[in-house]
Amino acid sequence: MASKPLKRYNVCEPYLSARIRALRMPPAVIGIKLTDDKQIYSAVVDIPMGNDLLGTLVCLANGAVNIYFNNGAAITGLSSKHPALAQACRSFLASANQSLGVCSRTSVFDLPANPTDHFVHLMTRKGVYKTVIDPLTAANETDKMRAFLLHLYQKVMNEVRNAQAREQAANKAQ
C-alpha cells in the first residue's frame, strides 16, 4: 500500500493567529455557561482544500461560523445574516459530543500533513479533544462516529456555500 505524501502548507501570521485564538477561546468569551463536561462549545476543523490551500472552519456555540485560510483570506460574519447557517453550526456542536469516544485529549495543535486528513478539534470545559478524519475512508470504518462528525461539519460547509450564493445573488440584484 502506497503511503500518502506529506505536505507542509505555507501559512501566514493572520491565519495562525486566528486559528490559535479559536483553539484557546474560553467559553465565557462567547457567552456560554457550560453545564456538562462533555458539552462542546466550539469546534475547529482543519480541511485541506487543494494543493496549496488549507481552510480552518471555526464553529462557536453562539452560532458564529468563520473559515480562515492559510493564505490570509477569511469568510466571516455570514451566520449573523443567515439563520440556516447558524442553526447548522449549533446542530453540529450539540451532536458532536457523541463522537468524543473517537477523540483524544490534546494540547498540541499541529496542522494536517496528509492532503486527505481533516483535523477536528472539539472544545469542552475539560479541554480540547482531537480526532483525524479521512473523508475517503470514514464511511468504511467499523465505528461510524468519524463519518457522523464528517457529516455534521459538511452540513455547516454546505450552508456556508448556500449563504455565499444568497449573498452573491443579493449583490447582483442591487
Short mmCIF file of C-alpha atoms in Angstrom, two decimals:
data_model
loop_
_atom_site.label_atom_id
_atom_site.label_comp_id
_atom_site.label_asym_id
_atom_site.label_seq_id
_atom_site.Cartn_x
_atom_site.Cartn_y
_atom_site.Cartn_z
CA MET A 1 0.00 0.00 0.00
CA ALA A 2 1.41 3.37 -1.01
CA SER A 3 1.71 5.97 1.72
CA LYS A 4 0.17 9.38 1.36
CA PRO A 5 2.63 12.18 0.57
CA LEU A 6 3.26 14.55 3.45
CA LYS A 7 2.58 18.20 2.77
CA ARG A 8 3.57 21.40 4.51
CA TYR A 9 1.21 24.28 3.90
CA ASN A 10 2.58 27.79 3.62
CA VAL A 11 0.75 29.81 6.24
CA CYS A 12 0.61 33.49 7.12
CA GLU A 13 0.58 35.12 10.54
CA PRO A 14 -3.10 36.28 10.45
CA TYR A 15 -4.19 32.69 9.74
CA LEU A 16 -2.08 31.21 12.54
CA SER A 17 -3.26 33.90 14.95
CA ALA A 18 -6.96 33.35 14.15
CA ARG A 19 -6.58 29.58 14.40
CA ILE A 20 -4.80 29.58 17.76
CA ARG A 21 -7.29 32.13 19.18
CA ALA A 22 -10.11 29.78 18.18
CA LEU A 23 -8.38 26.77 19.71
CA ARG A 24 -7.76 28.57 23.01
CA MET A 25 -11.01 30.53 23.31
CA PRO A 26 -12.69 30.04 26.69
CA PRO A 27 -16.47 29.57 26.73
CA ALA A 28 -17.05 32.85 28.60
CA VAL A 29 -15.80 34.82 25.56
CA ILE A 30 -18.76 33.59 23.52
CA GLY A 31 -21.20 33.94 26.41
CA ILE A 32 -21.62 30.23 27.08
CA LYS A 33 -22.01 28.72 30.54
CA LEU A 34 -21.17 25.03 30.37
CA THR A 35 -23.36 22.63 32.31
CA ASP A 36 -21.65 19.34 31.43
CA ASP A 37 -18.08 18.11 30.95
CA LYS A 38 -19.00 16.72 27.52
CA GLN A 39 -20.70 19.87 26.29
CA ILE A 40 -18.92 21.20 23.21
CA TYR A 41 -18.86 24.96 22.92
CA SER A 42 -16.55 25.32 19.94
CA ALA A 43 -15.05 23.30 17.11
CA VAL A 44 -12.05 23.95 14.91
CA VAL A 45 -11.78 21.80 11.80
CA ASP A 46 -8.71 21.94 9.54
CA ILE A 47 -9.69 20.95 5.99
CA PRO A 48 -7.17 20.62 3.14
CA MET A 49 -8.83 22.18 0.10
CA GLY A 50 -6.25 21.76 -2.62
CA ASN A 51 -2.55 21.58 -3.26
CA ASP A 52 -1.75 24.85 -1.51
CA LEU A 53 -5.00 25.73 0.27
CA LEU A 54 -5.88 24.83 3.84
CA GLY A 55 -9.14 26.03 5.35
CA THR A 56 -9.96 26.11 9.04
CA LEU A 57 -13.65 26.05 9.92
CA VAL A 58 -14.47 27.60 13.30
CA CYS A 59 -17.91 26.97 14.79
CA LEU A 60 -19.00 28.58 18.06
CA ALA A 61 -21.97 27.65 20.26
CA ASN A 62 -23.48 31.12 19.73
CA GLY A 63 -23.95 30.19 16.06
CA ALA A 64 -20.95 32.07 14.68
CA VAL A 65 -19.17 30.39 11.78
CA ASN A 66 -15.90 31.56 10.28
CA ILE A 67 -13.48 30.00 7.83
CA TYR A 68 -9.84 31.07 7.82
CA PHE A 69 -7.45 30.19 5.01
CA ASN A 70 -3.70 29.66 5.20
CA ASN A 71 -3.20 32.46 2.62
CA GLY A 72 -4.87 35.05 4.89
CA ALA A 73 -8.30 35.07 3.28
CA ALA A 74 -11.34 34.59 5.50
CA ILE A 75 -15.09 34.09 5.35
CA THR A 76 -16.69 35.72 8.38
CA GLY A 77 -20.00 37.15 9.51
CA LEU A 78 -22.33 35.08 7.32
CA SER A 79 -24.17 33.33 10.14
CA SER A 80 -25.46 36.62 11.56
CA LYS A 81 -27.44 37.15 8.32
CA HIS A 82 -28.24 33.53 7.50
CA PRO A 83 -30.14 31.66 10.25
CA ALA A 84 -29.81 28.28 8.48
CA LEU A 85 -26.02 28.55 8.79
CA ALA A 86 -26.20 29.43 12.49
CA GLN A 87 -28.57 26.50 13.03
CA ALA A 88 -26.26 24.06 11.20
CA CYS A 89 -23.43 25.27 13.45
CA ARG A 90 -25.45 24.77 16.62
CA SER A 91 -26.60 21.33 15.48
CA PHE A 92 -23.01 20.32 14.76
CA LEU A 93 -21.86 21.34 18.23
CA ALA A 94 -24.89 19.88 20.02
CA SER A 95 -24.41 16.48 18.35
CA ALA A 96 -20.61 16.31 18.19
CA ASN A 97 -20.27 15.25 21.84
CA GLN A 98 -21.44 11.79 20.76
CA SER A 99 -18.10 11.40 18.99
CA LEU A 100 -15.83 12.20 21.93
CA GLY A 101 -15.10 8.48 22.20
CA VAL A 102 -13.08 8.60 18.95
CA CYS A 103 -11.18 11.68 20.11
CA SER A 104 -8.13 12.10 22.33
CA ARG A 105 -7.44 15.00 24.65
CA THR A 106 -4.68 17.19 23.25
CA SER A 107 -2.74 20.38 23.78
CA VAL A 108 -0.79 20.04 20.52
CA PHE A 109 -2.33 21.97 17.63
CA ASP A 110 -0.34 20.91 14.58
CA LEU A 111 -1.61 21.28 11.02
CA PRO A 112 -2.55 18.38 8.73
CA ALA A 113 0.39 16.96 6.80
CA ASN A 114 -1.58 14.45 4.73
CA PRO A 115 -3.69 16.06 2.00
CA THR A 116 -6.75 13.96 2.85
CA ASP A 117 -6.68 14.29 6.64
CA HIS A 118 -9.10 16.63 8.38
CA PHE A 119 -8.19 17.56 11.95
CA VAL A 120 -11.26 18.02 14.13
CA HIS A 121 -10.79 19.80 17.48
CA LEU A 122 -13.72 19.87 19.91
CA MET A 123 -13.56 22.25 22.89
CA THR A 124 -15.07 21.23 26.25
CA ARG A 125 -14.55 22.51 29.78
CA LYS A 126 -12.24 19.50 30.31
CA GLY A 127 -10.04 20.63 27.40
CA VAL A 128 -9.60 20.14 23.67
CA TYR A 129 -10.33 16.77 22.08
CA LYS A 130 -9.00 15.88 18.65
CA THR A 131 -9.63 13.26 16.01
CA VAL A 132 -8.37 12.83 12.46
CA ILE A 133 -10.88 12.10 9.70
CA ASP A 134 -10.04 10.88 6.23
CA PRO A 135 -13.22 11.58 4.22
CA LEU A 136 -12.24 8.88 1.73
CA THR A 137 -12.30 6.12 4.35
CA ALA A 138 -14.54 7.39 7.19
CA ALA A 139 -17.65 5.60 5.91
CA ASN A 140 -15.77 2.27 5.82
CA GLU A 141 -14.70 2.34 9.48
CA THR A 142 -16.41 -0.06 11.88
CA ASP A 143 -17.12 2.79 14.31
CA LYS A 144 -19.21 5.30 12.34
CA MET A 145 -18.54 8.26 14.65
CA ARG A 146 -15.93 9.85 12.37
CA ALA A 147 -18.35 9.56 9.45
CA PHE A 148 -21.02 11.14 11.68
CA LEU A 149 -18.70 14.05 12.56
CA LEU A 150 -17.80 14.48 8.89
CA HIS A 151 -21.49 14.65 8.02
CA LEU A 152 -22.11 17.28 10.72
CA TYR A 153 -19.40 19.71 9.63
CA GLN A 154 -20.08 19.10 5.94
CA LYS A 155 -23.63 20.34 6.62
CA VAL A 156 -22.08 23.54 8.02
CA MET A 157 -19.84 23.87 4.95
CA ASN A 158 -22.87 23.37 2.66
CA GLU A 159 -24.71 26.14 4.50
CA VAL A 160 -21.67 28.41 4.09
CA ARG A 161 -21.85 27.81 0.32
CA ASN A 162 -25.61 28.45 0.33
CA ALA A 163 -25.13 31.69 2.29
CA GLN A 164 -22.40 32.83 -0.12
CA ALA A 165 -24.68 32.12 -3.09
CA ARG A 166 -27.51 34.13 -1.49
CA GLU A 167 -25.09 37.00 -0.78
CA GLN A 168 -23.87 36.99 -4.40
CA ALA A 169 -27.44 36.94 -5.72
CA ALA A 170 -28.40 39.85 -3.43
CA ASN A 171 -25.35 41.85 -4.56
CA LYS A 172 -26.21 41.29 -8.24
CA ALA A 173 -29.79 42.43 -7.64
CA GLN A 174 -28.63 45.79 -6.28
#
